Amino acid sequence: MQGYVDCHCHISAGDFDKDVEEVIENSKKAGLLALLAVAEHSREFKKIIELSQRYPGFIFPCLGVHPVQEVSPEQQRGACLQDLDAALPIIEKYKDQLVAIGEVGLDFTPRYVRSDTDKENQRLVLIRQAQIAKELDLPLNVHSRSAGRPTIQLLKEQGVKKVLLHAFDGKPSVAMEGVKAGYFFSIPPSIIRSEQKQKLVKQLPLENICLETDSPALGPEKQVRNEPKNICVSAEYISKIKGVSLEEVMEVTTQNALQLFPKLKAAIRP
Ligand SMILES: [Zn+2]
């Protein structure tokens, strides 16, 4: 098995409308075998399914409602149960094609949560989607910001077993609580400029690490569009921190991805 899996990527973002073909080609040249396309809101679900049909065996769809919802490009708010109304019928329709439910999670950044009610609403949205993931036997592709501990706690309480925590921003000691539960953590290319991510990778066992780009965000350079081809930036940096070969990082992280997202086996031979 020679190649990487991007476990969390926003390939449906408008940033890629003009040159998605070239972006995909370049990512394959960089060694990418598969990419998980995650959603933030129900309005982009159709586009994600279409992209997965246009690139079968390479783009794998994940549908879910993100804890932060856009009212307008300038205004965002925390998610509430009503946001699931449009989403759930589409998830049901495409359930057999999905490799995970996501992007879901908790985001307690002060500008999105002004009260305990806002936090509670996000929790309800996550709990409902965690239930659906369990019913469908699908993993969760999880966002947490300023909410590492409550996110892991909630997932454990809900008895969720298959979890990817993407771009985790909490303390390594909190992340280790996730490791104990068998959760995986995906590391974006922004690790090269984030001391917090470097500390996290030092602590996490390689057996719990996956790769992601979160394109177009979290790239190696701030304010520059991130692309799935930058997956190797994450891999190279992890190999440096862990003191293991790049081949080993590739091998172990891809095995981890296959373990967590078994539907990828259709495209990648273990
Ligand atoms: Zn994301």
GROMACS .gro file of C-alpha atoms and ligand atoms in nm:
model
  271
    1MET     CA    1   0.000   0.000   0.000
    2GLN     CA    2   0.171   0.315  -0.121
    3GLY     CA    3  -0.012   0.630  -0.038
    4TYR     CA    4  -0.203   0.856   0.196
    5VAL     CA    5  -0.565   0.906   0.299
    6ASP     CA    6  -0.696   1.259   0.358
    7CYS     CA    7  -0.949   1.186   0.634
    8HIS     CA    8  -1.106   1.534   0.646
    9CYS     CA    9  -1.128   1.770   0.350
   10HIS     CA   10  -1.375   2.036   0.227
   11ILE     CA   11  -1.338   1.963  -0.145
   12SER     CA   12  -1.691   2.098  -0.201
   13ALA     CA   13  -1.581   2.446  -0.090
   14GLY     CA   14  -1.630   2.722  -0.347
   15ASP     CA   15  -1.251   2.774  -0.337
   16PHE     CA   16  -1.214   2.465  -0.558
   17ASP     CA   17  -1.492   2.533  -0.809
   18LYS     CA   18  -1.258   2.663  -1.078
   19ASP     CA   19  -0.986   2.396  -1.074
   20VAL     CA   20  -1.106   2.090  -0.884
   21GLU     CA   21  -0.982   1.860  -1.162
   22GLU     CA   22  -0.628   1.992  -1.136
   23VAL     CA   23  -0.640   1.990  -0.754
   24ILE     CA   24  -0.735   1.620  -0.758
   25GLU     CA   25  -0.468   1.535  -1.017
   26ASN     CA   26  -0.199   1.712  -0.813
   27SER     CA   27  -0.308   1.534  -0.496
   28LYS     CA   28  -0.276   1.196  -0.671
   29LYS     CA   29   0.073   1.289  -0.788
   30ALA     CA   30   0.157   1.369  -0.423
   31GLY     CA   31   0.056   1.014  -0.324
   32LEU     CA   32  -0.305   1.057  -0.216
   33LEU     CA   33  -0.514   0.738  -0.250
   34ALA     CA   34  -0.847   0.864  -0.116
   35LEU     CA   35  -1.012   1.171   0.028
   36LEU     CA   36  -1.302   1.204   0.271
   37ALA     CA   37  -1.523   1.497   0.167
   38VAL     CA   38  -1.694   1.635   0.478
   39ALA     CA   39  -1.994   1.868   0.489
   40GLU     CA   40  -2.077   2.166   0.708
   41HIS     CA   41  -2.444   2.220   0.622
   42SER     CA   42  -2.725   2.052   0.428
   43ARG     CA   43  -2.704   2.296   0.135
   44GLU     CA   44  -2.376   2.138   0.020
   45PHE     CA   45  -2.479   1.773   0.060
   46LYS     CA   46  -2.582   1.738  -0.305
   47LYS     CA   47  -2.251   1.879  -0.427
   48ILE     CA   48  -2.055   1.634  -0.211
   49ILE     CA   49  -2.252   1.338  -0.342
   50GLU     CA   50  -2.200   1.462  -0.699
   51LEU     CA   51  -1.824   1.499  -0.644
   52SER     CA   52  -1.807   1.146  -0.502
   53GLN     CA   53  -1.987   1.017  -0.812
   54ARG     CA   54  -1.756   1.214  -1.041
   55TYR     CA   55  -1.446   1.068  -0.869
   56PRO     CA   56  -1.559   0.719  -0.762
   57GLY     CA   57  -1.312   0.531  -0.546
   58PHE     CA   58  -1.125   0.853  -0.470
   59ILE     CA   59  -1.368   1.103  -0.316
   60PHE     CA   60  -1.572   0.943  -0.035
   61PRO     CA   61  -1.872   1.138   0.102
   62CYS     CA   62  -1.944   1.225   0.467
   63LEU     CA   63  -2.262   1.418   0.546
   64GLY     CA   64  -2.332   1.600   0.871
   65VAL     CA   65  -2.425   1.931   1.032
   66HIS     CA   66  -2.133   2.135   1.170
   67PRO     CA   67  -2.168   2.299   1.515
   68VAL     CA   68  -2.126   2.642   1.353
   69GLN     CA   69  -2.379   2.741   1.087
   70GLU     CA   70  -2.351   3.033   0.848
   71VAL     CA   71  -2.633   3.286   0.843
   72SER     CA   72  -2.450   3.499   0.584
   73PRO     CA   73  -2.079   3.520   0.487
   74GLU     CA   74  -2.035   3.774   0.767
   75GLN     CA   75  -2.254   3.610   1.028
   76GLN     CA   76  -2.231   3.270   1.193
   77ARG     CA   77  -2.414   3.107   1.482
   78GLY     CA   78  -2.417   2.783   1.678
   79ALA     CA   79  -2.616   2.493   1.533
   80CYS     CA   80  -2.962   2.403   1.665
   81LEU     CA   81  -3.195   2.106   1.608
   82GLN     CA   82  -3.387   2.285   1.329
   83ASP     CA   83  -3.069   2.268   1.120
   84LEU     CA   84  -3.114   1.890   1.110
   85ASP     CA   85  -3.459   1.911   0.947
   86ALA     CA   86  -3.326   1.952   0.594
   87ALA     CA   87  -3.018   1.736   0.659
   88LEU     CA   88  -3.160   1.412   0.794
   89PRO     CA   89  -3.372   1.308   0.493
   90ILE     CA   90  -3.068   1.351   0.265
   91ILE     CA   91  -2.847   1.148   0.502
   92GLU     CA   92  -3.113   0.877   0.500
   93LYS     CA   93  -3.130   0.882   0.120
   94TYR     CA   94  -2.754   0.840   0.071
   95LYS     CA   95  -2.674   0.635   0.384
   96ASP     CA   96  -2.532   0.342   0.188
   97GLN     CA   97  -2.279   0.564   0.011
   98LEU     CA   98  -2.154   0.746   0.321
   99VAL     CA   99  -1.823   0.651   0.486
  100ALA     CA  100  -1.895   0.866   0.796
  101ILE     CA  101  -2.129   1.120   0.952
  102GLY     CA  102  -1.953   1.457   0.956
  103GLU     CA  103  -1.847   1.715   1.008
  104VAL     CA  104  -2.018   1.722   1.347
  105GLY     CA  105  -1.904   1.835   1.691
  106LEU     CA  106  -1.892   2.114   1.945
  107ASP     CA  107  -1.750   2.464   1.903
  108PHE     CA  108  -1.749   2.674   2.218
  109THR     CA  109  -1.558   2.968   2.067
  110PRO     CA  110  -1.711   3.267   2.258
  111ARG     CA  111  -1.841   3.442   1.943
  112TYR     CA  112  -2.060   3.140   1.857
  113VAL     CA  113  -2.191   3.062   2.205
  114ARG     CA  114  -2.335   3.343   2.410
  115SER     CA  115  -2.523   3.135   2.665
  116ASP     CA  116  -2.558   2.789   2.813
  117THR     CA  117  -2.859   2.742   2.585
  118ASP     CA  118  -2.633   2.781   2.282
  119LYS     CA  119  -2.400   2.513   2.418
  120GLU     CA  120  -2.694   2.288   2.498
  121ASN     CA  121  -2.831   2.329   2.143
  122GLN     CA  122  -2.496   2.221   1.997
  123ARG     CA  123  -2.494   1.922   2.230
  124LEU     CA  124  -2.843   1.816   2.116
  125VAL     CA  125  -2.739   1.841   1.751
  126LEU     CA  126  -2.431   1.627   1.817
  127ILE     CA  127  -2.623   1.370   2.023
  128ARG     CA  128  -2.884   1.326   1.750
  129GLN     CA  129  -2.616   1.276   1.484
  130ALA     CA  130  -2.422   1.038   1.710
  131GLN     CA  131  -2.740   0.829   1.741
  132ILE     CA  132  -2.779   0.823   1.363
  133ALA     CA  133  -2.415   0.719   1.319
  134LYS     CA  134  -2.469   0.430   1.560
  135GLU     CA  135  -2.790   0.324   1.384
  136LEU     CA  136  -2.612   0.327   1.048
  137ASP     CA  137  -2.294   0.175   1.194
  138LEU     CA  138  -2.091   0.468   1.061
  139PRO     CA  139  -1.799   0.650   1.226
  140LEU     CA  140  -1.818   1.018   1.326
  141ASN     CA  141  -1.589   1.280   1.169
  142VAL     CA  142  -1.566   1.529   1.456
  143HIS     CA  143  -1.482   1.897   1.496
  144SER     CA  144  -1.405   2.041   1.839
  145ARG     CA  145  -1.286   2.392   1.912
  146SER     CA  146  -1.245   2.526   2.262
  147ALA     CA  147  -1.445   2.216   2.353
  148GLY     CA  148  -1.202   1.922   2.349
  149ARG     CA  149  -1.295   1.786   2.690
  150PRO     CA  150  -1.677   1.823   2.659
  151THR     CA  151  -1.668   1.669   2.310
  152ILE     CA  152  -1.480   1.356   2.416
  153GLN     CA  153  -1.694   1.330   2.730
  154LEU     CA  154  -2.019   1.353   2.534
  155LEU     CA  155  -1.908   1.095   2.276
  156LYS     CA  156  -1.809   0.854   2.553
  157GLU     CA  157  -2.141   0.909   2.735
  158GLN     CA  158  -2.325   0.836   2.412
  159GLY     CA  159  -2.132   0.510   2.374
  160VAL     CA  160  -1.980   0.617   2.042
  161LYS     CA  161  -1.693   0.386   1.951
  162LYS     CA  162  -1.578   0.495   1.605
  163VAL     CA  163  -1.449   0.852   1.613
  164LEU     CA  164  -1.209   1.073   1.424
  165LEU     CA  165  -1.124   1.393   1.611
  166HIS     CA  166  -1.002   1.632   1.344
  167ALA     CA  167  -0.755   1.916   1.413
  168PHE     CA  168  -0.799   1.864   1.787
  169ASP     CA  169  -0.710   2.188   1.969
  170GLY     CA  170  -0.715   2.059   2.327
  171LYS     CA  171  -0.440   1.953   2.563
  172PRO     CA  172  -0.254   1.625   2.503
  173SER     CA  173  -0.380   1.500   2.843
  174VAL     CA  174  -0.740   1.548   2.725
  175ALA     CA  175  -0.663   1.382   2.392
  176MET     CA  176  -0.532   1.079   2.581
  177GLU     CA  177  -0.883   1.032   2.722
  178GLY     CA  178  -0.990   0.985   2.360
  179VAL     CA  179  -0.705   0.742   2.296
  180LYS     CA  180  -0.830   0.533   2.590
  181ALA     CA  181  -1.169   0.515   2.417
  182GLY     CA  182  -1.003   0.401   2.092
  183TYR     CA  183  -1.055   0.731   1.909
  184PHE     CA  184  -0.834   0.851   1.624
  185PHE     CA  185  -0.688   1.200   1.575
  186SER     CA  186  -0.619   1.349   1.232
  187ILE     CA  187  -0.335   1.597   1.190
  188PRO     CA  188  -0.348   1.883   0.934
  189PRO     CA  189  -0.051   2.049   0.755
  190SER     CA  190  -0.081   2.353   0.986
  191ILE     CA  191   0.115   2.138   1.234
  192ILE     CA  192   0.431   2.300   1.094
  193ARG     CA  193   0.322   2.633   1.246
  194SER     CA  194   0.130   2.508   1.552
  195GLU     CA  195   0.315   2.429   1.872
  196GLN     CA  196  -0.008   2.284   2.016
  197LYS     CA  197  -0.036   2.028   1.731
  198GLN     CA  198   0.334   1.940   1.765
  199LYS     CA  199   0.287   1.870   2.137
  200LEU     CA  200  -0.022   1.664   2.058
  201VAL     CA  201   0.163   1.444   1.807
  202LYS     CA  202   0.448   1.389   2.054
  203GLN     CA  203   0.199   1.240   2.301
  204LEU     CA  204  -0.034   1.048   2.071
  205PRO     CA  205   0.059   0.691   1.976
  206LEU     CA  206   0.109   0.658   1.598
  207GLU     CA  207  -0.158   0.384   1.615
  208ASN     CA  208  -0.416   0.658   1.690
  209ILE     CA  209  -0.301   0.911   1.428
  210CYS     CA  210  -0.457   0.974   1.087
  211LEU     CA  211  -0.378   1.239   0.826
  212GLU     CA  212  -0.602   1.520   0.702
  213THR     CA  213  -0.571   1.852   0.524
  214ASP     CA  214  -0.901   2.026   0.614
  215SER     CA  215  -0.854   2.200   0.276
  216PRO     CA  216  -0.902   2.485   0.200
  217ALA     CA  217  -0.823   2.570   0.567
  218LEU     CA  218  -0.534   2.474   0.798
  219GLY     CA  219  -0.260   2.478   0.534
  220PRO     CA  220   0.115   2.503   0.591
  221GLU     CA  221   0.095   2.878   0.521
  222LYS     CA  222  -0.160   3.105   0.680
  223GLN     CA  223  -0.404   3.279   0.440
  224VAL     CA  224  -0.300   3.054   0.149
  225ARG     CA  225  -0.553   2.804   0.010
  226ASN     CA  226  -0.473   2.458   0.141
  227GLU     CA  227  -0.497   2.162  -0.097
  228PRO     CA  228  -0.515   1.784  -0.047
  229LYS     CA  229  -0.168   1.750  -0.205
  230ASN     CA  230  -0.031   1.900   0.118
  231ILE     CA  231  -0.112   1.575   0.299
  232CYS     CA  232   0.260   1.492   0.267
  233VAL     CA  233   0.344   1.803   0.475
  234SER     CA  234   0.158   1.647   0.769
  235ALA     CA  235   0.319   1.307   0.711
  236GLU     CA  236   0.672   1.446   0.687
  237TYR     CA  237   0.634   1.652   1.003
  238ILE     CA  238   0.492   1.357   1.199
  239SER     CA  239   0.781   1.138   1.083
  240LYS     CA  240   1.025   1.403   1.211
  241ILE     CA  241   0.854   1.434   1.552
  242LYS     CA  242   0.813   1.059   1.599
  243GLY     CA  243   1.159   0.973   1.467
  244VAL     CA  244   1.021   0.710   1.230
  245SER     CA  245   1.047   0.684   0.851
  246LEU     CA  246   0.802   0.854   0.619
  247GLU     CA  247   0.710   0.507   0.488
  248GLU     CA  248   0.609   0.398   0.835
  249VAL     CA  249   0.392   0.707   0.887
  250MET     CA  250   0.226   0.640   0.551
  251GLU     CA  251   0.173   0.271   0.625
  252VAL     CA  252   0.038   0.313   0.980
  253THR     CA  253  -0.184   0.617   0.916
  254THR     CA  254  -0.339   0.454   0.608
  255GLN     CA  255  -0.401   0.131   0.802
  256ASN     CA  256  -0.562   0.341   1.076
  257ALA     CA  257  -0.787   0.511   0.820
  258LEU     CA  258  -0.890   0.170   0.679
  259GLN     CA  259  -0.964   0.044   1.028
  260LEU     CA  260  -1.182   0.344   1.114
  261PHE     CA  261  -1.345   0.381   0.769
  262PRO     CA  262  -1.375   0.023   0.641
  263LYS     CA  263  -1.570   0.133   0.331
  264LEU     CA  264  -1.239   0.271   0.196
  265LYS     CA  265  -1.128  -0.090   0.144
  266ALA     CA  266  -1.330  -0.088  -0.176
  267ALA     CA  267  -1.071   0.152  -0.319
  268ILE     CA  268  -0.754   0.070  -0.127
  269ARG     CA  269  -0.620  -0.280  -0.100
  270PRO     CA  270  -0.474  -0.331   0.248
  271ZN      ZN  271  -1.336   2.080   0.866
   0.00000   0.00000   0.00000
